[in-house]
PDB file of C-alpha atoms in Angstrom:
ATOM      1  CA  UNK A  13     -18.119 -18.793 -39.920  1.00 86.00           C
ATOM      2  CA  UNK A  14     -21.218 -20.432 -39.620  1.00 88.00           C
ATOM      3  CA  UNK A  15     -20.365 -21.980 -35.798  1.00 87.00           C
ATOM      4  CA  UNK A  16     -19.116 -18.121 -34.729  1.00 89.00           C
ATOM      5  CA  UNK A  17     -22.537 -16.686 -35.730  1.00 93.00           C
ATOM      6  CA  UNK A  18     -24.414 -19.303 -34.188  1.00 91.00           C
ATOM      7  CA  UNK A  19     -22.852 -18.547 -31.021  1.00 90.00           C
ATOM      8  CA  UNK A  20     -23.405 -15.045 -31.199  1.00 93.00           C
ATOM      9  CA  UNK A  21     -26.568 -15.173 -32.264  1.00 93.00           C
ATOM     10  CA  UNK A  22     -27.394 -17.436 -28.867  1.00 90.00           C
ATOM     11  CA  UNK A  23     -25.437 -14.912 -26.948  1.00 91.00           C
ATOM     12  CA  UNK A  24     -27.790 -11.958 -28.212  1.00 92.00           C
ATOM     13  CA  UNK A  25     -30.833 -14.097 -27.716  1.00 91.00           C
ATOM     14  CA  UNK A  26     -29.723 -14.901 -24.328  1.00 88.00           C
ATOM     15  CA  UNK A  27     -29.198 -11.503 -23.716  1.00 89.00           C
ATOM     16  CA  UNK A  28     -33.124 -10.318 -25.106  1.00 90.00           C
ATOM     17  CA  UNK A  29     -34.909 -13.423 -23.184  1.00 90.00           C
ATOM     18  CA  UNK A  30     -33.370 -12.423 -19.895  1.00 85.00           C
ATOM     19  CA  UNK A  31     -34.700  -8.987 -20.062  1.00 86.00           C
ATOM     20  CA  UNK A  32     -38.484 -10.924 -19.601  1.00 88.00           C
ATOM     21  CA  UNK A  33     -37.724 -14.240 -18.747  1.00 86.00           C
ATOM     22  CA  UNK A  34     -36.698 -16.582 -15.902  1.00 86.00           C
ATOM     23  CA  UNK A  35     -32.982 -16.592 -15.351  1.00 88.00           C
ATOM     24  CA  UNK A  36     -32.530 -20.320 -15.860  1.00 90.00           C
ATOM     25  CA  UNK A  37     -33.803 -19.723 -19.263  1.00 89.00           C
ATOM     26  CA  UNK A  38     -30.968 -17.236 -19.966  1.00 89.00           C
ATOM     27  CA  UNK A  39     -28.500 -19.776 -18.250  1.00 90.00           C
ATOM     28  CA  UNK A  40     -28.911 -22.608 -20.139  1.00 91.00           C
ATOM     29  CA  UNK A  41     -28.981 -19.873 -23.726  1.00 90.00           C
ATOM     30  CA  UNK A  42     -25.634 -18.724 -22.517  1.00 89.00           C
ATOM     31  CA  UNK A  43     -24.391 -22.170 -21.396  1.00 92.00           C
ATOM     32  CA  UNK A  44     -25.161 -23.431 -25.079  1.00 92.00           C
ATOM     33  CA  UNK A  45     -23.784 -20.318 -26.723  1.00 92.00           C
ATOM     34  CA  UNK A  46     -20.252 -21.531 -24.991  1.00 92.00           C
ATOM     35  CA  UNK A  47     -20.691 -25.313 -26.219  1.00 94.00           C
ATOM     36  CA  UNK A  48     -20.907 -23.941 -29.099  1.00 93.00           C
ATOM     37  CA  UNK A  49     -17.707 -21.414 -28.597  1.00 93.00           C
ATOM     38  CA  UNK A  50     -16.346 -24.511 -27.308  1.00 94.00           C
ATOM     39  CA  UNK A  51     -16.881 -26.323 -30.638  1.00 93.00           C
ATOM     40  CA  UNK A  52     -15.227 -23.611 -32.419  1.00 93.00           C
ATOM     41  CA  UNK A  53     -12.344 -23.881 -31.102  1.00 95.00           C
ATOM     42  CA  UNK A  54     -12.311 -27.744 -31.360  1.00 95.00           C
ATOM     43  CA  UNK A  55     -12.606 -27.204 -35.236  1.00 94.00           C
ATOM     44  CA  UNK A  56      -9.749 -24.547 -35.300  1.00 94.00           C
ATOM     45  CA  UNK A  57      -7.937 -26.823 -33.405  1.00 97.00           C
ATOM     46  CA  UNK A  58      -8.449 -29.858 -35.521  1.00 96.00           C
ATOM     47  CA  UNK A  59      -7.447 -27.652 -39.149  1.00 96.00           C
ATOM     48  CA  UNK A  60      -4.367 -26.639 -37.403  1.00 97.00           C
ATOM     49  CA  UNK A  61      -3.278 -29.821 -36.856  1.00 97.00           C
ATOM     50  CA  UNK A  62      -4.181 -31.023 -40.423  1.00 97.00           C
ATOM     51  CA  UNK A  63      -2.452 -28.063 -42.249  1.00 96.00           C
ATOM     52  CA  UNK A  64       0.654 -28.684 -39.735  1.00 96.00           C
ATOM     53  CA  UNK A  65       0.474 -32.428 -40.860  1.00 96.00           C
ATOM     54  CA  UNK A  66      -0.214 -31.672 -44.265  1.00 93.00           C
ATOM     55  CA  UNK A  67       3.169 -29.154 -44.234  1.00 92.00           C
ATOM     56  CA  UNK A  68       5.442 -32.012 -42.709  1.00 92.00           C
ATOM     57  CA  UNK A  69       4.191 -34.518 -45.260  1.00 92.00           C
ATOM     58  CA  UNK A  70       4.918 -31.954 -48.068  1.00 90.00           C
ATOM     59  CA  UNK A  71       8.590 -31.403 -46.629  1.00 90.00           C
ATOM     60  CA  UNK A  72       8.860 -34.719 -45.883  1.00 89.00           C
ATOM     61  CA  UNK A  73       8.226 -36.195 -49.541  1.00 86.00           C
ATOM     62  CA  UNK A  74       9.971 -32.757 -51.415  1.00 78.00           C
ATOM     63  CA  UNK A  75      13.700 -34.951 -49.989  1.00 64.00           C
ATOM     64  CA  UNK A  76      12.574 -38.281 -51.418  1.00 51.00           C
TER      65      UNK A  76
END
């Protein structure tokens, strides 16, 4: 949860700055903002694959 609102909170931030700033400003905001979208989705990624593992495992050691 924490990740998600950082990202939107750089997205809204982005989007207030380029109202009076200069555009490369508001690039490199949104360009973070998606890193950090980007590393959301990495962590998603990475607890699907452990609850997957962790639900083989269990079947795996419920037939021993």
């Amino acid at each position: 949860m924490k990740i998600a609102a950082y990202g939107v909170v750089l997205k809204l931030a982005g989007a207030f700055v380029g109202l009076v700033a200069d555009k490369r400003l508001t690039a490199c905001m949104t360009k973070t903002a998606d890193v950090v979208f980007s590393s959301l989705k990495l962590a998603g990624t990475g607890a699907a694959c452990f609850w997957i593992l962790a639900a083989i495992v269990s079947c795996l050691a419920g037939r021993l």
